[in-house]
CSV table of C-alpha atoms in Angstrom, one decimal:
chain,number,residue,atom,x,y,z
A,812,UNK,CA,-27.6,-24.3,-15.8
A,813,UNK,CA,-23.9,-23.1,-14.8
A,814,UNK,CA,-22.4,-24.7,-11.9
A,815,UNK,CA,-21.0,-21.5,-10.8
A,816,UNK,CA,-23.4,-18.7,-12.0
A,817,UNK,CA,-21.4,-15.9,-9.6
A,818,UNK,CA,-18.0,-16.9,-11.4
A,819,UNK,CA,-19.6,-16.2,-14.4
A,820,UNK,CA,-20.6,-13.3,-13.5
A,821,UNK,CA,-17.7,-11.8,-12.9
A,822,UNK,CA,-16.3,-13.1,-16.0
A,823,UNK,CA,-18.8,-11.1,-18.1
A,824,UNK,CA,-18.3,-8.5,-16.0
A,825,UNK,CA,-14.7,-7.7,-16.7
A,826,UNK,CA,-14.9,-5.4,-19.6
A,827,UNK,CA,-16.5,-3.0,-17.6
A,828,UNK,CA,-13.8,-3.7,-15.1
A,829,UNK,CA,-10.9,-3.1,-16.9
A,830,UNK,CA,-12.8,0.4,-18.4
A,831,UNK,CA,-13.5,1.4,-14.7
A,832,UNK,CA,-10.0,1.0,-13.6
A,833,UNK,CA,-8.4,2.0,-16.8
A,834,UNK,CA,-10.1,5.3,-15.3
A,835,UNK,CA,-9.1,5.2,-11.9
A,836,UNK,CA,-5.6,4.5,-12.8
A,837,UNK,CA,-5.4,7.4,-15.0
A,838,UNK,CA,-5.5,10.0,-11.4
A,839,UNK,CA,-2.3,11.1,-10.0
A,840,UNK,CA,-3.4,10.2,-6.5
A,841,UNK,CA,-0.5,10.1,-4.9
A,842,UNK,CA,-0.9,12.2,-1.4
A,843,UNK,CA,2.2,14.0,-1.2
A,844,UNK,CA,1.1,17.2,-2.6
A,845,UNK,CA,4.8,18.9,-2.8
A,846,UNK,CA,5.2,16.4,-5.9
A,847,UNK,CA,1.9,16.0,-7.3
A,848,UNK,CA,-1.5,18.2,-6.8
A,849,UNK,CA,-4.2,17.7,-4.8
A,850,UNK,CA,-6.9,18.0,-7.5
A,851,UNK,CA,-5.8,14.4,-8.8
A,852,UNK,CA,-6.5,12.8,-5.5
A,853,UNK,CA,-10.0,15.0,-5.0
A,854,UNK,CA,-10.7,13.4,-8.3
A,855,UNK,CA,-10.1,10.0,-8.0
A,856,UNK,CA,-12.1,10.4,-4.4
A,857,UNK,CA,-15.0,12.0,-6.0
A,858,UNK,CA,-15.1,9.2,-9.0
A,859,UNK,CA,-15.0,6.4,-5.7
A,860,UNK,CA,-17.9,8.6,-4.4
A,861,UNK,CA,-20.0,8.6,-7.7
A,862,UNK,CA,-19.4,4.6,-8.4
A,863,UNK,CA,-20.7,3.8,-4.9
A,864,UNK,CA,-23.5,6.1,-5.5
A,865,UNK,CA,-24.5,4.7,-9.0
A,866,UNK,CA,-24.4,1.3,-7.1
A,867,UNK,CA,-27.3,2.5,-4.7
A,868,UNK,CA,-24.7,3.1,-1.6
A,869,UNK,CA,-26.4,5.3,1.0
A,870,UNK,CA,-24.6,8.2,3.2
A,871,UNK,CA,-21.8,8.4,0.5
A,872,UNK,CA,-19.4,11.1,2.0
A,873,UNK,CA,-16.2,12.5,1.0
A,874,UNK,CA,-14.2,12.4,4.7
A,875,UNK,CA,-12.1,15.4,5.6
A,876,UNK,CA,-9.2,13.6,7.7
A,877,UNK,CA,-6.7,15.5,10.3
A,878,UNK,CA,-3.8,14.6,7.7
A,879,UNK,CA,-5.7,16.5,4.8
A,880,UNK,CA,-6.6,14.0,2.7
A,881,UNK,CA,-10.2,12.8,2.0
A,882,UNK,CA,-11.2,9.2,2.7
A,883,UNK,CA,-14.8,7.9,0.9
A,884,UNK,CA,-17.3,6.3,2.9
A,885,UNK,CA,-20.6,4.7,1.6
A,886,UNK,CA,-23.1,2.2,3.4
A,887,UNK,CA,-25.3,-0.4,1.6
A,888,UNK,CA,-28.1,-1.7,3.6
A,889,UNK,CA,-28.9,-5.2,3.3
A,890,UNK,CA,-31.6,-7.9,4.5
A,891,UNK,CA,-33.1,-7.0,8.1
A,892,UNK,CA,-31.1,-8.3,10.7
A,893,UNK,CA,-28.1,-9.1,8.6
A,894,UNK,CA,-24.6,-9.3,9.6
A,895,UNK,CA,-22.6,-6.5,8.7
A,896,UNK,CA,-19.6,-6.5,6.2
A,897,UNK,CA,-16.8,-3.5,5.9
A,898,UNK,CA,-14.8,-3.5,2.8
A,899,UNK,CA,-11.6,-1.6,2.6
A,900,UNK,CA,-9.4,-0.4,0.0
A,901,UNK,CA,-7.4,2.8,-0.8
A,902,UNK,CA,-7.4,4.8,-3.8
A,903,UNK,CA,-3.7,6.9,-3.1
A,904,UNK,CA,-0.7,5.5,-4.9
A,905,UNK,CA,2.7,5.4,-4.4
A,906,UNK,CA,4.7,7.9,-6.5
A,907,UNK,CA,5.2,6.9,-9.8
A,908,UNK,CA,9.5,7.6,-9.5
A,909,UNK,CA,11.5,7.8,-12.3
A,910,UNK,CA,8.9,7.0,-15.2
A,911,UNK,CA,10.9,6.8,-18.3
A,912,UNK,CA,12.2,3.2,-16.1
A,913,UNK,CA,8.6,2.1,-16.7
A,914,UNK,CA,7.9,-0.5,-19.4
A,915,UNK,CA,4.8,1.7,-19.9
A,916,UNK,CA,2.9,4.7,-18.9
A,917,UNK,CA,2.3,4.4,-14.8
A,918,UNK,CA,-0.9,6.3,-14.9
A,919,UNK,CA,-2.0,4.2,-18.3
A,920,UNK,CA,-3.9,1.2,-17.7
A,921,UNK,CA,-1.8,-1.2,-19.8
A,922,UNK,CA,-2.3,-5.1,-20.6
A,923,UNK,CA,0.3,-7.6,-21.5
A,924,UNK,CA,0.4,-11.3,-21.7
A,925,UNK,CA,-3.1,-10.9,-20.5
A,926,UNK,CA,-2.1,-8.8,-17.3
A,927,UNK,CA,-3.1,-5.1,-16.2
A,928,UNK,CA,-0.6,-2.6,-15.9
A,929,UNK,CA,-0.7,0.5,-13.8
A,930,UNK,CA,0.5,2.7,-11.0
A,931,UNK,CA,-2.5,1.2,-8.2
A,932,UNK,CA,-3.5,-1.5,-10.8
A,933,UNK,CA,-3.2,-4.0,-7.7
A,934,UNK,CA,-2.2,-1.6,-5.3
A,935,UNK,CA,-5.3,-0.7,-3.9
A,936,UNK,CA,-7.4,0.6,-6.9
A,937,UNK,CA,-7.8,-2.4,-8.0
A,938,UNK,CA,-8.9,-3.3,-4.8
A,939,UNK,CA,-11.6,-0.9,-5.3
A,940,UNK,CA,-12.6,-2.2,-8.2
A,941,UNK,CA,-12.7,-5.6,-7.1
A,942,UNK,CA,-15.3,-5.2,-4.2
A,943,UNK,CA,-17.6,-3.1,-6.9
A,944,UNK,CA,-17.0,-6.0,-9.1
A,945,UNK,CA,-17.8,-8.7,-6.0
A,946,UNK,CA,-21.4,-6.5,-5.4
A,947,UNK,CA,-22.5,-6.4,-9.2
A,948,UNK,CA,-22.4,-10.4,-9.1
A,949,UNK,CA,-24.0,-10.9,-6.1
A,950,UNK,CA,-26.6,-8.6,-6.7
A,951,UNK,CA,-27.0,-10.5,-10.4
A,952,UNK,CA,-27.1,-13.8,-8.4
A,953,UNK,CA,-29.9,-13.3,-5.6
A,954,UNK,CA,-28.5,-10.4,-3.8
A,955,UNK,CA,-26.2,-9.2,-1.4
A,956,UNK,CA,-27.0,-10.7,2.3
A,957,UNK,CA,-25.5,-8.5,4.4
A,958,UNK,CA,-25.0,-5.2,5.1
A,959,UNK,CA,-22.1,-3.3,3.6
A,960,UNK,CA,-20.0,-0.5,4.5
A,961,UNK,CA,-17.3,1.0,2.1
A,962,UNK,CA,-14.3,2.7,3.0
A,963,UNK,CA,-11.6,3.7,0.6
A,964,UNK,CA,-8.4,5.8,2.3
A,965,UNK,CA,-6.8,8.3,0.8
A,966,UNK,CA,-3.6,8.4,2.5
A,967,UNK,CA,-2.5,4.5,3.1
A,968,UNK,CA,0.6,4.6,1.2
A,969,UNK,CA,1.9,7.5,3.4
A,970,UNK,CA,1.4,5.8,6.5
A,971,UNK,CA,0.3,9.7,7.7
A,972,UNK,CA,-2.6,8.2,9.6
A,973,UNK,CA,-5.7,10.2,8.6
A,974,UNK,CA,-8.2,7.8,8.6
A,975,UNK,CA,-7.2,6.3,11.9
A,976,UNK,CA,-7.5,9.5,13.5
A,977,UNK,CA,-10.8,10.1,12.0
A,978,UNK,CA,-11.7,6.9,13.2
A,979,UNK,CA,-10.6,6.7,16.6
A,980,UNK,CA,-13.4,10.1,16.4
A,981,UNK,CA,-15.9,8.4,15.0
A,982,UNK,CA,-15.7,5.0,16.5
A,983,UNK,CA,-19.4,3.6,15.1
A,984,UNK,CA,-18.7,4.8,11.4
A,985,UNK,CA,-16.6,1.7,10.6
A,986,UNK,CA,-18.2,-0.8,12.7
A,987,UNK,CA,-18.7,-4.0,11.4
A,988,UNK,CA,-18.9,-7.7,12.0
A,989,UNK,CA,-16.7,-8.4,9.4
A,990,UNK,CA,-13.5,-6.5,7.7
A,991,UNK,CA,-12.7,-7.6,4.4
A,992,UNK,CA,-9.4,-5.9,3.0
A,993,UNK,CA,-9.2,-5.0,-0.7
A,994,UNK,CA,-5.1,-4.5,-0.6
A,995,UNK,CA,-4.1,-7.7,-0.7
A,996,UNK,CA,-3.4,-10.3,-2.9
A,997,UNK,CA,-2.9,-14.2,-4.2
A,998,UNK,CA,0.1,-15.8,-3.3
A,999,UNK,CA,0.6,-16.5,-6.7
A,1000,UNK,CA,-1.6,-16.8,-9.7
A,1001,UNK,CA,-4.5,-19.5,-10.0
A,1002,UNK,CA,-4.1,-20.0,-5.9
A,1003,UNK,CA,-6.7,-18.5,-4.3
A,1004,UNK,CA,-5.6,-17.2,-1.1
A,1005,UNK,CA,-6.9,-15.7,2.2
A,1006,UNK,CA,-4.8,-13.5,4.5
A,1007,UNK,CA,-5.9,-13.2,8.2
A,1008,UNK,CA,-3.4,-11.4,9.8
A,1009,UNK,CA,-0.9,-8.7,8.6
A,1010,UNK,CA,2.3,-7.2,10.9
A,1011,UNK,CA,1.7,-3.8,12.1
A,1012,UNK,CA,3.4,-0.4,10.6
A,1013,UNK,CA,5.5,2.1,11.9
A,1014,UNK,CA,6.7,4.8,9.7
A,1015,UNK,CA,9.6,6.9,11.1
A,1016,UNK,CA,11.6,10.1,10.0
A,1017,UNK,CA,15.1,10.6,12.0
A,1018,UNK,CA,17.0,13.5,11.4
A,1019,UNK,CA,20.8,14.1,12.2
A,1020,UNK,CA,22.1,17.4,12.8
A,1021,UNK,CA,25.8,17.6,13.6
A,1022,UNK,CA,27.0,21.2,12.0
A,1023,UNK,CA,26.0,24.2,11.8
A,1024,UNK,CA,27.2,24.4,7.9
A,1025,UNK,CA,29.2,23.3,5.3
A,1026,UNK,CA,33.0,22.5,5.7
A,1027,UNK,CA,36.4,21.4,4.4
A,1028,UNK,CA,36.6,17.6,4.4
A,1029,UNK,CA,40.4,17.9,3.8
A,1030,UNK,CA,40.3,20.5,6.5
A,1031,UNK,CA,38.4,19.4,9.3
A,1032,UNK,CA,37.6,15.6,8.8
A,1033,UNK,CA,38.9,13.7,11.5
A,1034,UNK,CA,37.5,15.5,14.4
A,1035,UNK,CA,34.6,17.1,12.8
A,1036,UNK,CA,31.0,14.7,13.5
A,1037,UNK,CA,29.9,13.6,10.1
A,1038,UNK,CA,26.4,13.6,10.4
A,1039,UNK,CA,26.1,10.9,7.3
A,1040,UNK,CA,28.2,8.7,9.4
A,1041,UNK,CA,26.4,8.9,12.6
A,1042,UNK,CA,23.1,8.0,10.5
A,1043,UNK,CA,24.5,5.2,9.2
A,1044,UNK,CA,25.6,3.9,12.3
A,1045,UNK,CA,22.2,4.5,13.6
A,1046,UNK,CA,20.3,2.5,10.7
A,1047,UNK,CA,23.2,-0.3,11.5
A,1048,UNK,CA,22.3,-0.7,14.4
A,1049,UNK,CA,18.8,-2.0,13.3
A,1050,UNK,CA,20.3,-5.3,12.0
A,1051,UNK,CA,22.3,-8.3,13.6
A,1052,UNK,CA,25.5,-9.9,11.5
A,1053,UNK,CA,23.2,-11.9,9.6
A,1054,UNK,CA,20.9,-9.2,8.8
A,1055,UNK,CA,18.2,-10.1,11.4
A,1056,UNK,CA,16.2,-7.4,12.7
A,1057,UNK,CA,17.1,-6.3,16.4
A,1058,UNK,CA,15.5,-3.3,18.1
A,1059,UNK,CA,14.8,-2.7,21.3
A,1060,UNK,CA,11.6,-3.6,22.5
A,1061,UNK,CA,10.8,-5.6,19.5
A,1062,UNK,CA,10.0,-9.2,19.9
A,1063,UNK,CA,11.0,-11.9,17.3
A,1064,UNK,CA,8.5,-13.4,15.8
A,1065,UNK,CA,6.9,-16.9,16.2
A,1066,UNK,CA,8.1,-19.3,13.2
A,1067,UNK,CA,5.4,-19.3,10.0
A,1068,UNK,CA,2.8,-22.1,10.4
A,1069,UNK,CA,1.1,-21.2,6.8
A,1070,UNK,CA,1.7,-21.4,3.4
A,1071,UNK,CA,5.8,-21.5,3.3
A,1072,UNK,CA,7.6,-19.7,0.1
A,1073,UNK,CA,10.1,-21.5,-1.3
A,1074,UNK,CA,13.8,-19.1,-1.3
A,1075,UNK,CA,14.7,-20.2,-4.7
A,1076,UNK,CA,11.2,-18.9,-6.4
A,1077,UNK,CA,11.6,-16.1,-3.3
A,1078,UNK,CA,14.9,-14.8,-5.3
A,1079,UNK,CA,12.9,-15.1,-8.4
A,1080,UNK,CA,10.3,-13.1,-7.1
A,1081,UNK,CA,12.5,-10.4,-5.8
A,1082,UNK,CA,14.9,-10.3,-8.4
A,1083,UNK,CA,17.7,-10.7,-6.6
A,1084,UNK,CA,21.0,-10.5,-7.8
A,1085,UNK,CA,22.8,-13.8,-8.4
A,1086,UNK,CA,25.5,-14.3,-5.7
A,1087,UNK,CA,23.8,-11.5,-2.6
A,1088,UNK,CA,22.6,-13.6,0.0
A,1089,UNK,CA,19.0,-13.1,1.8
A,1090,UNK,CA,18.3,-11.8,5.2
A,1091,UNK,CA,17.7,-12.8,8.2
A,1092,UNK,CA,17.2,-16.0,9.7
A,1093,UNK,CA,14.3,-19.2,9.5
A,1094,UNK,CA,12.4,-19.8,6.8
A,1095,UNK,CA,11.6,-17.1,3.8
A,1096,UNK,CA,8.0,-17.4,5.2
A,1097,UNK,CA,9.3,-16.7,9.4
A,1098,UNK,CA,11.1,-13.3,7.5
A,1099,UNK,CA,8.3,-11.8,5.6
A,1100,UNK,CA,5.3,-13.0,7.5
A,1101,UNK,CA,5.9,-13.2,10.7
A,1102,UNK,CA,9.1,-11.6,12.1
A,1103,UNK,CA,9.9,-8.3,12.6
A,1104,UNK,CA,11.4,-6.5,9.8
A,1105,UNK,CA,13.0,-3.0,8.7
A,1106,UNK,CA,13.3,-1.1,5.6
A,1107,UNK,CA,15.4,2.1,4.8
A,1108,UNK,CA,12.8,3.5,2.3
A,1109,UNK,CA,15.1,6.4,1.1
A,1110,UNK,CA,17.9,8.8,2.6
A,1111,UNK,CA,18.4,12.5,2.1
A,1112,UNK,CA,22.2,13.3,2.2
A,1113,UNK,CA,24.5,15.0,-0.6
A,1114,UNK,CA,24.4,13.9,-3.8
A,1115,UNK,CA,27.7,13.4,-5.6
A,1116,UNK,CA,27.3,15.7,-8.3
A,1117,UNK,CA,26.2,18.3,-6.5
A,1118,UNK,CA,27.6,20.2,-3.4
A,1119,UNK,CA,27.5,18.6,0.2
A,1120,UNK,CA,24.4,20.0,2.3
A,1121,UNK,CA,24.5,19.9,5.9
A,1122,UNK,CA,20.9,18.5,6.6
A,1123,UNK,CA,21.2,14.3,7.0
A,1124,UNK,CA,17.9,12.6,7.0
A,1125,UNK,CA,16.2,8.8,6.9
A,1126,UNK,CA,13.3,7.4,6.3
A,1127,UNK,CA,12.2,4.0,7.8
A,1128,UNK,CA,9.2,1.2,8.1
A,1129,UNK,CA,9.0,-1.5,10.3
């Protein structure tokens, strides 16, 4: 008799893992519909919604949220009196960029040197296929003892807030006892890790208008506000000299008592480029972990090649 019949389980089970998400990875579902459509994200919803179903979920429901995307719910009773568990993951993925810089097709399910490949491979579809996979076994081994409810966003990689909306209207829909997060993962591989507490989000757009059109920079620069300026004075202003974040209201955070991350494998990790110094101050663990921390994800302003347009614009997480 095995010593560990769930583990191998799951190991027997992989195959129809890697088919599963080698299908879910294959939809577009990224939920900016300017750049890619809509169907692709109804589609990987509906296939959430038809695996749930197939694994005896009850109430599986396709959620219309206030930001126009769909979130999938499904509920799974268990033993009478059970506790009751919610397992999250999200099914939307971050836009693929330029794709010819890809080693291989984003939407492709790829493996090398024994790893999967993917736009959402880990980030969260994966994370969908992991709790599917975490049911089959238990069910194989005795059962699952608990209750379950499923939710899987469709809009988490915006940060647009759907599902929290539709929440905060439907408190007793994702009540639970328990939360259990699919998007997240092992420090590193073979170390099994468990992450209790993640810092909060706030995604924000600022805008700078300074003029009402184009002009001269020969002519008029000098006196004239450059709106590019002023916004990069503004995102300045987010850092101290050492590139510690300061805003205003914002509370440093307490110093990392966990698992600590060493700054030489932290470079590896991150690929930074020999001779740029990290951020911030503490330990690698304090910056990423605990602290506060801010992000210019991208910033609209005139492109070299092309001509100037008066319109600034950044876009920021912390």
């Amino acid at each position: 008799m095995s010593s560990n019949p769930v583990a191998e389980t799951v190991a027997s089970l992989m195959p129809r893992a890697k088919a599963e998400l080698t299908e879910l990875v294959a939809f577009k579902s990224v939920a900016d519909f300017d750049q890619f459509p809509k169907s692709e994200s109804e589609g990987a919803a509906r296939w959430v919604a038809d695996a749930l179903t197939a694994e005896g979920f009850q109430d599986v429901a396709l959620l219309d949220t206030p930001d126009g995307t769909q979130s999938v719910y499904g509920y799974l009773p268990g033993p009478e009196g059970a506790k009751t568990v919610l397992l999250y993951a999200h099914y939307d993925v971050q836009p693929p960029l330029d794709e010819s810089a890809w080693t291989t097709p984003p939407f492709e399910l790829t493996e090398r040197d024994g790893r999967w490949y993917g736009r959402g491979a880990a980030d969260c579809k994966g994370g969908v296929i992991m709790h599917l996979l975490a049911l089959r076994a238990l069910k194989a081994n005795g059962g699952v003892p608990v209750h379950v409810k499923v939710i899987a966003e469709g809009s988490e990689e915006m940060g647009t807030g759907g599902l929290e909306r539709y929440a905060e209207d439907h408190p007793d829909l994702l009540e639970a006892d328990t939360i259990v997060i699919g998007d997240a993962g092992n420090f590193r591989v073979g170390l099994p890790t468990v992450t209790t507490t993640l810092r909060g989000m706030t995604l924000v757009r600022v805008q700078v208008d300074t003029l009402a059109g184009n002009l001269h920079s020969g002519q008029f620069g000098g006196a004239a506000p450059d709106a590019l300026a002023a916004l990069i004075r503004v995102l300045d202003s987010l850092r101290a000299e050492d590139g510690s974040t300061t805003v205003d209201g914002l509370a440093p955070g307490a110093a990392w008592e966990g698992l600590q991350y060493d700054e030489e494998q932290f470079r590896q990790d991150a690929k930074v480029l020999e001779g740029v110094e990290l951020i911030g101050s503490g330990t690698v663990a304090d910056r990423i972990w605990s602290g506060p921390a801010v992000t210019v994800l991208g910033i609209d302003c005139p492109p070299v090649v092309a001509p100037p347009r008066p319109c600034r614009r950044a876009l920021a997480r912390w």
